[in-house]
Tab-separated table of N, CA and C in Angstrom:
chain	number	residue	atom	x	y	z
O	113	MET	N	-6.408	-17.993	-1.552
O	113	MET	CA	-5.611	-17.407	-0.493
O	113	MET	C	-4.230	-17.060	-1.036
O	114	ALA	N	-3.608	-16.054	-0.439
O	114	ALA	CA	-2.364	-15.568	-1.003
O	114	ALA	C	-1.586	-14.738	0.018
O	115	LEU	N	-0.409	-14.331	-0.418
O	115	LEU	CA	0.426	-13.385	0.314
O	115	LEU	C	0.539	-12.151	-0.565
O	116	TYR	N	0.060	-11.024	-0.067
O	116	TYR	CA	0.082	-9.777	-0.823
O	116	TYR	C	1.200	-8.897	-0.278
O	117	LEU	N	2.132	-8.523	-1.136
O	117	LEU	CA	3.246	-7.670	-0.736
O	117	LEU	C	3.060	-6.293	-1.360
O	118	VAL	N	3.093	-5.259	-0.524
O	118	VAL	CA	2.823	-3.889	-0.967
O	118	VAL	C	3.975	-2.995	-0.547
O	119	GLN	N	4.528	-2.270	-1.525
O	119	GLN	CA	5.485	-1.227	-1.185
O	119	GLN	C	4.682	0.029	-0.852
O	120	HIS	N	5.034	0.678	0.235
O	120	HIS	CA	4.326	1.896	0.647
O	120	HIS	C	4.225	2.883	-0.512
O	121	GLY	N	3.260	3.780	-0.427
O	121	GLY	CA	3.085	4.805	-1.451
O	121	GLY	C	4.197	5.840	-1.430
O	122	LYS	N	4.199	6.686	-2.444
O	122	LYS	CA	5.207	7.747	-2.540
O	122	LYS	C	5.125	8.643	-1.324
O	123	ALA	N	6.311	8.972	-0.792
O	123	ALA	CA	6.395	9.722	0.460
O	123	ALA	C	6.889	11.146	0.235
O	124	LEU	N	6.598	11.979	1.205
O	124	LEU	CA	7.121	13.334	1.235
O	124	LEU	C	8.606	13.305	1.569
O	125	SER	N	9.323	14.362	1.222
O	125	SER	CA	10.736	14.451	1.573
O	125	SER	C	10.879	14.706	3.072
O	126	LYS	N	12.058	14.423	3.600
O	126	LYS	CA	12.327	14.668	5.019
O	126	LYS	C	12.218	16.146	5.362
O	127	GLU	N	12.500	17.015	4.383
O	127	GLU	CA	12.420	18.451	4.618
O	127	GLU	C	10.972	18.890	4.853
O	128	ILE	N	10.054	18.263	4.161
O	128	ILE	CA	8.635	18.603	4.309
O	128	ILE	C	8.028	17.889	5.513
O	129	ASP	N	8.364	16.605	5.675
O	129	ASP	CA	7.837	15.796	6.775
O	129	ASP	C	8.952	14.900	7.289
O	130	PRO	N	9.524	15.206	8.448
O	130	PRO	CA	10.631	14.402	8.970
O	130	PRO	C	10.313	12.902	9.096
O	131	GLU	N	9.023	12.560	9.238
O	131	GLU	CA	8.631	11.149	9.328
O	131	GLU	C	8.349	10.539	7.957
O	132	LYS	N	8.417	11.354	6.906
O	132	LYS	CA	8.212	10.917	5.529
O	132	LYS	C	6.871	10.213	5.315
O	133	GLY	N	5.808	10.899	5.709
O	133	GLY	CA	4.467	10.397	5.442
O	133	GLY	C	4.158	10.428	3.957
O	134	LEU	N	3.007	9.921	3.572
O	134	LEU	CA	2.633	9.865	2.161
O	134	LEU	C	2.397	11.258	1.578
O	135	SER	N	2.828	11.428	0.342
O	135	SER	CA	2.525	12.642	-0.405
O	135	SER	C	1.089	12.550	-0.915
O	136	ASP	N	0.545	13.662	-1.398
O	136	ASP	CA	-0.801	13.632	-1.984
O	136	ASP	C	-0.838	12.661	-3.162
O	137	GLU	N	0.201	12.690	-4.002
O	137	GLU	CA	0.272	11.760	-5.131
O	137	GLU	C	0.291	10.316	-4.644
O	138	GLY	N	1.063	10.072	-3.614
O	138	GLY	CA	1.136	8.726	-3.048
O	138	GLY	C	-0.216	8.250	-2.540
O	139	LYS	N	-0.947	9.118	-1.868
O	139	LYS	CA	-2.270	8.756	-1.353
O	139	LYS	C	-3.231	8.426	-2.496
O	140	VAL	N	-3.206	9.226	-3.552
O	140	VAL	CA	-4.090	8.993	-4.699
O	140	VAL	C	-3.745	7.663	-5.371
O	141	GLU	N	-2.459	7.405	-5.590
O	141	GLU	CA	-2.055	6.157	-6.249
O	141	GLU	C	-2.415	4.931	-5.412
O	142	VAL	N	-2.184	5.002	-4.118
O	142	VAL	CA	-2.498	3.866	-3.241
O	142	VAL	C	-4.003	3.605	-3.248
O	143	ARG	N	-4.802	4.651	-3.132
O	143	ARG	CA	-6.255	4.467	-3.152
O	143	ARG	C	-6.700	3.863	-4.478
O	144	HIS	N	-6.134	4.323	-5.572
O	144	HIS	CA	-6.493	3.781	-6.889
O	144	HIS	C	-6.178	2.282	-6.963
O	145	ILE	N	-4.981	1.886	-6.549
O	145	ILE	CA	-4.599	0.467	-6.583
O	145	ILE	C	-5.506	-0.337	-5.654
O	146	ALA	N	-5.817	0.199	-4.487
O	146	ALA	CA	-6.710	-0.496	-3.550
O	146	ALA	C	-8.092	-0.692	-4.165
O	147	GLU	N	-8.592	0.319	-4.858
O	147	GLU	CA	-9.909	0.207	-5.485
O	147	GLU	C	-9.912	-0.810	-6.631
O	148	VAL	N	-8.840	-0.832	-7.416
O	148	VAL	CA	-8.720	-1.839	-8.478
O	148	VAL	C	-8.676	-3.231	-7.848
O	149	ALA	N	-7.880	-3.382	-6.803
O	149	ALA	CA	-7.790	-4.675	-6.115
O	149	ALA	C	-9.161	-5.103	-5.588
O	150	CYS	N	-9.909	-4.171	-5.055
O	150	CYS	CA	-11.246	-4.475	-4.545
O	150	CYS	C	-12.159	-4.964	-5.663
O	151	ARG	N	-12.100	-4.304	-6.823
O	151	ARG	CA	-12.922	-4.725	-7.959
O	151	ARG	C	-12.563	-6.141	-8.418
O	152	TYR	N	-11.305	-6.539	-8.201
O	152	TYR	CA	-10.874	-7.898	-8.526
O	152	TYR	C	-11.105	-8.857	-7.362
O	153	CYS	N	-11.820	-8.412	-6.359
O	153	CYS	CA	-12.177	-9.235	-5.188
O	153	CYS	C	-10.976	-9.671	-4.364
O	154	VAL	N	-9.957	-8.832	-4.289
O	154	VAL	CA	-8.824	-9.095	-3.399
O	154	VAL	C	-9.307	-8.811	-1.987
O	155	ARG	N	-9.217	-9.802	-1.123
O	155	ARG	CA	-9.722	-9.677	0.241
O	155	ARG	C	-8.721	-10.273	1.241
O	156	PRO	N	-7.681	-9.508	1.607
O	156	PRO	CA	-6.767	-10.033	2.626
O	156	PRO	C	-7.501	-10.170	3.962
O	157	ALA	N	-7.144	-11.188	4.710
O	157	ALA	CA	-7.748	-11.380	6.024
O	157	ALA	C	-7.206	-10.368	7.028
O	158	LYS	N	-5.948	-9.969	6.835
O	158	LYS	CA	-5.339	-8.995	7.738
O	158	LYS	C	-4.252	-8.242	6.988
O	159	ILE	N	-3.987	-7.039	7.451
O	159	ILE	CA	-2.940	-6.206	6.874
O	159	ILE	C	-1.955	-5.875	7.980
O	160	ARG	N	-0.669	-6.094	7.689
O	160	ARG	CA	0.396	-5.800	8.642
O	160	ARG	C	1.367	-4.834	7.981
O	161	HIS	N	1.902	-3.892	8.754
O	161	HIS	CA	2.794	-2.876	8.205
O	161	HIS	C	3.996	-2.689	9.111
O	162	SER	N	5.057	-2.114	8.536
O	162	SER	CA	6.222	-1.753	9.345
O	162	SER	C	5.834	-0.574	10.227
O	163	GLY	N	6.723	-0.157	11.062
O	163	GLY	CA	6.440	0.947	11.969
O	163	GLY	C	6.572	2.327	11.356
O	164	LYS	N	6.977	2.419	10.106
O	164	LYS	CA	7.162	3.727	9.464
O	164	LYS	C	5.812	4.354	9.116
O	165	LYS	N	5.749	5.664	9.238
O	165	LYS	CA	4.502	6.406	8.991
O	165	LYS	C	3.931	6.119	7.608
O	166	ARG	N	4.775	6.121	6.564
O	166	ARG	CA	4.288	5.929	5.193
O	166	ARG	C	3.704	4.534	4.989
O	167	ALA	N	4.268	3.523	5.660
O	167	ALA	CA	3.727	2.162	5.564
O	167	ALA	C	2.390	2.073	6.300
O	168	HIS	N	2.317	2.699	7.465
O	168	HIS	CA	1.066	2.693	8.237
O	168	HIS	C	-0.042	3.389	7.453
O	169	GLN	N	0.268	4.545	6.863
O	169	GLN	CA	-0.740	5.269	6.084
O	169	GLN	C	-1.197	4.445	4.874
O	170	THR	N	-0.247	3.793	4.208
O	170	THR	CA	-0.583	2.943	3.057
O	170	THR	C	-1.495	1.807	3.496
O	171	ALA	N	-1.150	1.157	4.595
O	171	ALA	CA	-1.968	0.057	5.124
O	171	ALA	C	-3.376	0.539	5.467
O	172	ASP	N	-3.475	1.716	6.050
O	172	ASP	CA	-4.792	2.258	6.412
O	172	ASP	C	-5.657	2.525	5.176
O	173	ILE	N	-5.037	3.014	4.110
O	173	ILE	CA	-5.801	3.251	2.878
O	173	ILE	C	-6.301	1.926	2.311
O	174	PHE	N	-5.419	0.936	2.227
O	174	PHE	CA	-5.850	-0.376	1.739
O	174	PHE	C	-6.965	-0.939	2.614
O	175	ALA	N	-6.831	-0.806	3.920
O	175	ALA	CA	-7.841	-1.335	4.835
O	175	ALA	C	-9.183	-0.635	4.669
O	176	SER	N	-9.163	0.669	4.410
O	176	SER	CA	-10.426	1.398	4.255
O	176	SER	C	-11.193	0.919	3.025
O	177	VAL	N	-10.486	0.400	2.036
O	177	VAL	CA	-11.130	-0.079	0.814
O	177	VAL	C	-11.406	-1.586	0.872
O	178	LEU	N	-10.434	-2.362	1.369
O	178	LEU	CA	-10.535	-3.833	1.332
O	178	LEU	C	-11.174	-4.432	2.575
O	179	GLU	N	-11.266	-3.672	3.650
O	179	GLU	CA	-11.933	-4.077	4.886
O	179	GLU	C	-11.524	-5.465	5.391
O	180	PRO	N	-10.245	-5.653	5.729
O	180	PRO	CA	-9.809	-6.958	6.233
O	180	PRO	C	-10.421	-7.270	7.602
O	181	SER	N	-10.909	-8.485	7.765
O	181	SER	CA	-11.555	-8.857	9.025
O	181	SER	C	-10.577	-8.854	10.198
O	182	GLY	N	-9.303	-9.099	9.929
O	182	GLY	CA	-8.285	-9.118	10.973
O	182	GLY	C	-7.640	-7.779	11.224
O	183	GLY	N	-8.142	-6.734	10.572
O	183	GLY	CA	-7.671	-5.382	10.825
O	183	GLY	C	-6.266	-5.092	10.339
O	184	VAL	N	-5.728	-3.980	10.861
O	184	VAL	CA	-4.408	-3.465	10.502
O	184	VAL	C	-3.572	-3.392	11.763
O	185	GLN	N	-2.352	-3.904	11.697
O	185	GLN	CA	-1.460	-3.847	12.853
O	185	GLN	C	-0.019	-3.680	12.411
O	186	LYS	N	0.752	-3.056	13.287
O	186	LYS	CA	2.188	-2.946	13.099
O	186	LYS	C	2.808	-4.325	13.306
O	187	MET	N	3.850	-4.625	12.528
O	187	MET	CA	4.515	-5.926	12.626
O	187	MET	C	6.030	-5.715	12.664
O	188	ALA	N	6.687	-6.360	13.570
O	188	ALA	CA	8.147	-6.297	13.644
O	188	ALA	C	8.758	-7.202	12.575
O	189	GLY	N	9.979	-6.879	12.188
O	189	GLY	CA	10.737	-7.742	11.281
O	189	GLY	C	10.496	-7.515	9.809
O	190	ILE	N	9.770	-6.434	9.442
O	190	ILE	CA	9.512	-6.182	8.021
O	190	ILE	C	9.958	-4.782	7.589
O	191	ASN	N	10.943	-4.240	8.279
O	191	ASN	CA	11.507	-2.952	7.881
O	191	ASN	C	12.469	-3.138	6.711
O	192	ALA	N	12.864	-2.041	6.108
O	192	ALA	CA	13.666	-2.060	4.876
O	192	ALA	C	14.897	-2.968	4.961
O	193	LEU	N	15.626	-2.915	6.045
O	193	LEU	CA	16.885	-3.655	6.141
O	193	LEU	C	16.791	-4.937	6.968
O	194	ASP	N	15.589	-5.327	7.357
O	194	ASP	CA	15.417	-6.589	8.081
O	194	ASP	C	15.684	-7.766	7.145
O	195	ASN	N	16.007	-8.899	7.731
O	195	ASN	CA	16.284	-10.103	6.957
O	195	ASN	C	14.969	-10.772	6.565
O	196	PRO	N	14.619	-10.749	5.290
O	196	PRO	CA	13.333	-11.329	4.886
O	196	PRO	C	13.273	-12.839	5.065
O	197	MET	N	14.412	-13.484	5.029
O	197	MET	CA	14.403	-14.934	5.139
O	197	MET	C	14.156	-15.390	6.579
O	198	ALA	N	14.281	-14.490	7.543
O	198	ALA	CA	13.907	-14.819	8.919
O	198	ALA	C	12.389	-14.947	9.039
O	199	LEU	N	11.666	-14.202	8.226
O	199	LEU	CA	10.208	-14.224	8.231
O	199	LEU	C	9.655	-15.358	7.369
O	200	ALA	N	10.373	-15.704	6.326
O	200	ALA	CA	9.887	-16.647	5.308
O	200	ALA	C	9.301	-17.948	5.854
O	201	PRO	N	9.927	-18.633	6.807
O	201	PRO	CA	9.367	-19.908	7.270
O	201	PRO	C	7.985	-19.792	7.916
O	202	ASP	N	7.642	-18.608	8.405
O	202	ASP	CA	6.354	-18.411	9.076
O	202	ASP	C	5.231	-18.023	8.125
O	203	LEU	N	5.554	-17.774	6.857
O	203	LEU	CA	4.543	-17.320	5.905
O	203	LEU	C	3.804	-18.490	5.273
O	204	GLN	N	2.488	-18.373	5.268
O	204	GLN	CA	1.630	-19.382	4.661
O	204	GLN	C	0.665	-18.677	3.726
O	205	SER	N	0.486	-19.198	2.529
O	205	SER	CA	-0.446	-18.561	1.602
O	205	SER	C	-1.870	-18.602	2.155
O	206	GLY	N	-2.176	-19.609	2.947
O	206	GLY	CA	-3.509	-19.730	3.523
O	206	GLY	C	-3.824	-18.663	4.552
O	207	ASP	N	-2.797	-17.948	5.040
O	207	ASP	CA	-3.020	-16.876	6.010
O	207	ASP	C	-3.671	-15.658	5.371
O	208	ASN	N	-3.534	-15.534	4.042
O	208	ASN	CA	-4.184	-14.452	3.303
O	208	ASN	C	-3.844	-13.087	3.917
O	209	ILE	N	-2.545	-12.821	4.039
O	209	ILE	CA	-2.059	-11.615	4.698
O	209	ILE	C	-1.494	-10.635	3.683
O	210	MET	N	-1.647	-9.347	3.960
O	210	MET	CA	-1.021	-8.287	3.177
O	210	MET	C	0.054	-7.660	4.048
O	211	LEU	N	1.281	-7.593	3.528
O	211	LEU	CA	2.390	-6.951	4.223
O	211	LEU	C	2.721	-5.652	3.505
O	212	VAL	N	2.721	-4.543	4.230
O	212	VAL	CA	3.078	-3.244	3.667
O	212	VAL	C	4.445	-2.881	4.224
O	213	SER	N	5.411	-2.781	3.329
O	213	SER	CA	6.792	-2.617	3.774
O	213	SER	C	7.574	-1.747	2.797
O	214	HIS	N	8.865	-2.013	2.695
O	214	HIS	CA	9.823	-1.147	2.013
O	214	HIS	C	10.785	-1.967	1.171
O	215	LEU	N	11.552	-1.246	0.358
O	215	LEU	CA	12.688	-1.845	-0.336
O	215	LEU	C	13.916	-1.644	0.535
O	216	PRO	N	14.849	-2.548	0.494
O	216	PRO	CA	14.926	-3.737	-0.349
O	216	PRO	C	14.217	-4.968	0.221
O	217	PHE	N	13.618	-4.841	1.400
O	217	PHE	CA	13.005	-5.992	2.056
O	217	PHE	C	12.044	-6.752	1.141
O	218	LEU	N	11.104	-6.047	0.503
O	218	LEU	CA	10.075	-6.717	-0.303
O	218	LEU	C	10.668	-7.447	-1.507
O	219	GLU	N	11.626	-6.816	-2.179
O	219	GLU	CA	12.235	-7.483	-3.334
O	219	GLU	C	13.025	-8.709	-2.899
O	220	LYS	N	13.723	-8.617	-1.790
O	220	LYS	CA	14.485	-9.770	-1.287
O	220	LYS	C	13.558	-10.887	-0.813
O	221	LEU	N	12.445	-10.538	-0.180
O	221	LEU	CA	11.485	-11.550	0.245
O	221	LEU	C	10.898	-12.266	-0.969
O	222	THR	N	10.500	-11.510	-1.985
O	222	THR	CA	9.945	-12.095	-3.199
O	222	THR	C	10.948	-13.033	-3.865
O	223	SER	N	12.180	-12.584	-3.994
O	223	SER	CA	13.219	-13.408	-4.615
O	223	SER	C	13.532	-14.636	-3.778
O	224	GLY	N	13.612	-14.458	-2.480
O	224	GLY	CA	13.902	-15.582	-1.598
O	224	GLY	C	12.820	-16.642	-1.631
O	225	LEU	N	11.554	-16.209	-1.632
O	225	LEU	CA	10.451	-17.171	-1.641
O	225	LEU	C	10.301	-17.861	-2.993
O	226	THR	N	10.459	-17.121	-4.099
O	226	THR	CA	10.205	-17.700	-5.422
O	226	THR	C	11.415	-18.397	-6.025
O	227	ALA	N	12.590	-17.826	-5.846
O	227	ALA	CA	13.792	-18.373	-6.489
O	227	ALA	C	14.783	-18.976	-5.492
O	228	GLY	N	14.519	-18.768	-4.214
O	228	GLY	CA	15.428	-19.293	-3.198
O	228	GLY	C	16.696	-18.472	-3.029
O	229	LEU	N	16.766	-17.337	-3.712
O	229	LEU	CA	17.956	-16.486	-3.660
O	229	LEU	C	17.547	-15.033	-3.432
O	230	PRO	N	17.571	-14.570	-2.182
O	230	PRO	CA	17.119	-13.214	-1.909
O	230	PRO	C	17.978	-12.129	-2.556
O	231	GLU	N	19.196	-12.460	-2.944
O	231	GLU	CA	20.087	-11.437	-3.496
O	231	GLU	C	19.862	-11.145	-4.983
O	232	ILE	N	19.061	-11.948	-5.672
O	232	ILE	CA	18.734	-11.633	-7.064
O	232	ILE	C	17.366	-10.967	-7.107
O	233	ARG	N	17.127	-10.175	-8.131
O	233	ARG	CA	15.823	-9.513	-8.226
O	233	ARG	C	14.969	-10.254	-9.257
O	234	VAL	N	13.813	-10.742	-8.808
O	234	VAL	CA	12.881	-11.391	-9.732
O	234	VAL	C	11.699	-10.489	-10.058
O	235	PHE	N	11.564	-9.405	-9.299
O	235	PHE	CA	10.471	-8.470	-9.554
O	235	PHE	C	10.883	-7.088	-9.078
O	236	LYS	N	10.543	-6.064	-9.867
O	236	LYS	CA	10.823	-4.672	-9.479
O	236	LYS	C	9.529	-4.037	-8.968
O	237	PHE	N	9.506	-3.725	-7.697
O	237	PHE	CA	8.344	-3.110	-7.060
O	237	PHE	C	8.221	-1.637	-7.434
O	238	GLN	N	7.018	-1.105	-7.279
O	238	GLN	CA	6.753	0.323	-7.407
O	238	GLN	C	6.024	0.784	-6.151
O	239	ASN	N	6.231	2.041	-5.807
O	239	ASN	CA	5.503	2.608	-4.673
O	239	ASN	C	4.007	2.448	-4.888
O	240	GLY	N	3.336	1.880	-3.887
O	240	GLY	CA	1.888	1.711	-3.936
O	240	GLY	C	1.417	0.468	-4.664
O	241	GLY	N	2.329	-0.299	-5.244
O	241	GLY	CA	1.948	-1.490	-5.997
O	241	GLY	C	1.826	-2.733	-5.129
O	242	ILE	N	1.134	-3.736	-5.671
O	242	ILE	CA	0.934	-5.023	-4.987
O	242	ILE	C	1.543	-6.132	-5.840
O	243	VAL	N	2.237	-7.041	-5.191
O	243	VAL	CA	2.643	-8.302	-5.814
O	243	VAL	C	1.972	-9.413	-5.026
O	244	CYS	N	1.256	-10.271	-5.727
O	244	CYS	CA	0.564	-11.386	-5.086
O	244	CYS	C	1.377	-12.655	-5.273
O	245	LEU	N	1.800	-13.244	-4.165
O	245	LEU	CA	2.496	-14.524	-4.186
O	245	LEU	C	1.541	-15.605	-3.718
O	246	ASP	N	1.741	-16.795	-4.248
O	246	ASP	CA	0.891	-17.918	-3.868
O	246	ASP	C	1.695	-19.197	-4.040
O	247	ARG	N	1.108	-20.288	-3.625
O	247	ARG	CA	1.709	-21.597	-3.874
O	247	ARG	C	0.629	-22.648	-3.945
O	248	GLU	N	0.924	-23.679	-4.701
O	248	GLU	CA	-0.020	-24.781	-4.850
O	248	GLU	C	-0.125	-25.539	-3.526
O	249	GLU	N	-1.264	-26.126	-3.260
O	249	GLU	CA	-1.468	-26.856	-2.001
O	249	GLU	C	-0.469	-27.989	-1.812
O	250	ASP	N	-0.091	-28.655	-2.901
O	250	ASP	CA	0.795	-29.810	-2.800
O	250	ASP	C	2.257	-29.468	-3.049
O	251	ASP	N	2.600	-28.166	-3.049
O	251	ASP	CA	3.954	-27.739	-3.368
O	251	ASP	C	4.361	-26.651	-2.387
O	252	SER	N	5.596	-26.688	-1.953
O	252	SER	CA	6.048	-25.675	-0.997
O	252	SER	C	6.661	-24.458	-1.682
O	253	SER	N	6.833	-24.479	-2.990
O	253	SER	CA	7.470	-23.345	-3.665
O	253	SER	C	6.456	-22.255	-4.002
O	254	TRP	N	6.881	-21.045	-3.821
O	254	TRP	CA	6.056	-19.875	-4.087
O	254	TRP	C	6.206	-19.448	-5.538
O	255	PHE	N	5.214	-18.742	-6.072
O	255	PHE	CA	5.285	-18.151	-7.404
O	255	PHE	C	4.535	-16.828	-7.386
O	256	ILE	N	4.853	-15.974	-8.355
O	256	ILE	CA	4.150	-14.702	-8.502
O	256	ILE	C	2.875	-14.981	-9.287
O	257	ARG	N	1.736	-14.750	-8.661
O	257	ARG	CA	0.448	-14.984	-9.320
O	257	ARG	C	0.041	-13.780	-10.180
O	258	TRP	N	0.193	-12.561	-9.638
O	258	TRP	CA	-0.147	-11.350	-10.381
O	258	TRP	C	0.432	-10.137	-9.669
O	259	SER	N	0.355	-9.000	-10.345
O	259	SER	CA	0.746	-7.731	-9.711
O	259	SER	C	-0.128	-6.601	-10.235
O	260	LEU	N	-0.268	-5.584	-9.413
O	260	LEU	CA	-0.943	-4.336	-9.792
O	260	LEU	C	0.023	-3.207	-9.462
O	261	MET	N	0.353	-2.407	-10.462
O	261	MET	CA	1.299	-1.316	-10.266
O	261	MET	C	0.690	-0.001	-10.741
O	262	PRO	N	1.058	1.110	-10.113
O	262	PRO	CA	0.531	2.400	-10.538
O	262	PRO	C	0.942	2.787	-11.964
O	263	LYS	N	2.132	2.397	-12.374
O	263	LYS	CA	2.648	2.735	-13.716
O	263	LYS	C	2.976	1.457	-14.461
O	264	ILE	N	2.593	1.396	-15.742
O	264	ILE	CA	2.925	0.207	-16.523
O	264	ILE	C	3.982	0.491	-17.585
O	265	GLY	N	4.473	1.677	-17.634
O	265	GLY	CA	5.481	2.018	-18.642
O	265	GLY	C	6.780	2.442	-18.043
């Protein structure tokens, strides 16, 4: 069981889409990462996303490949500028949840959970990538178990 953190895929510009939905490149990259995750038997129980169009579209792509039993739903408190540490006490690795959100929220949540300091960066996210956080049963501290990113260079 784990906590999967996903930055939404690459989005269109506001000039092309005022709601900044996913670009074609973003859709392809997200589907590719979702398919790789599926081959590694990543199975979130539920996927939650911010209210932004690009996060919802990203969550839907992951759900179409990973088929979470708890479905996909919008979640409050995970937008780009929300306080990640307000959410932190409610997160359990046993919930096996995937959160699709934005920067700087995801980087601050990762840093806050793993290092206790949301203002430092312990991991640099990429659009469409996944960071898997987990913790030992007998320990309350989180650690980065693995990540899948569209670009490795």
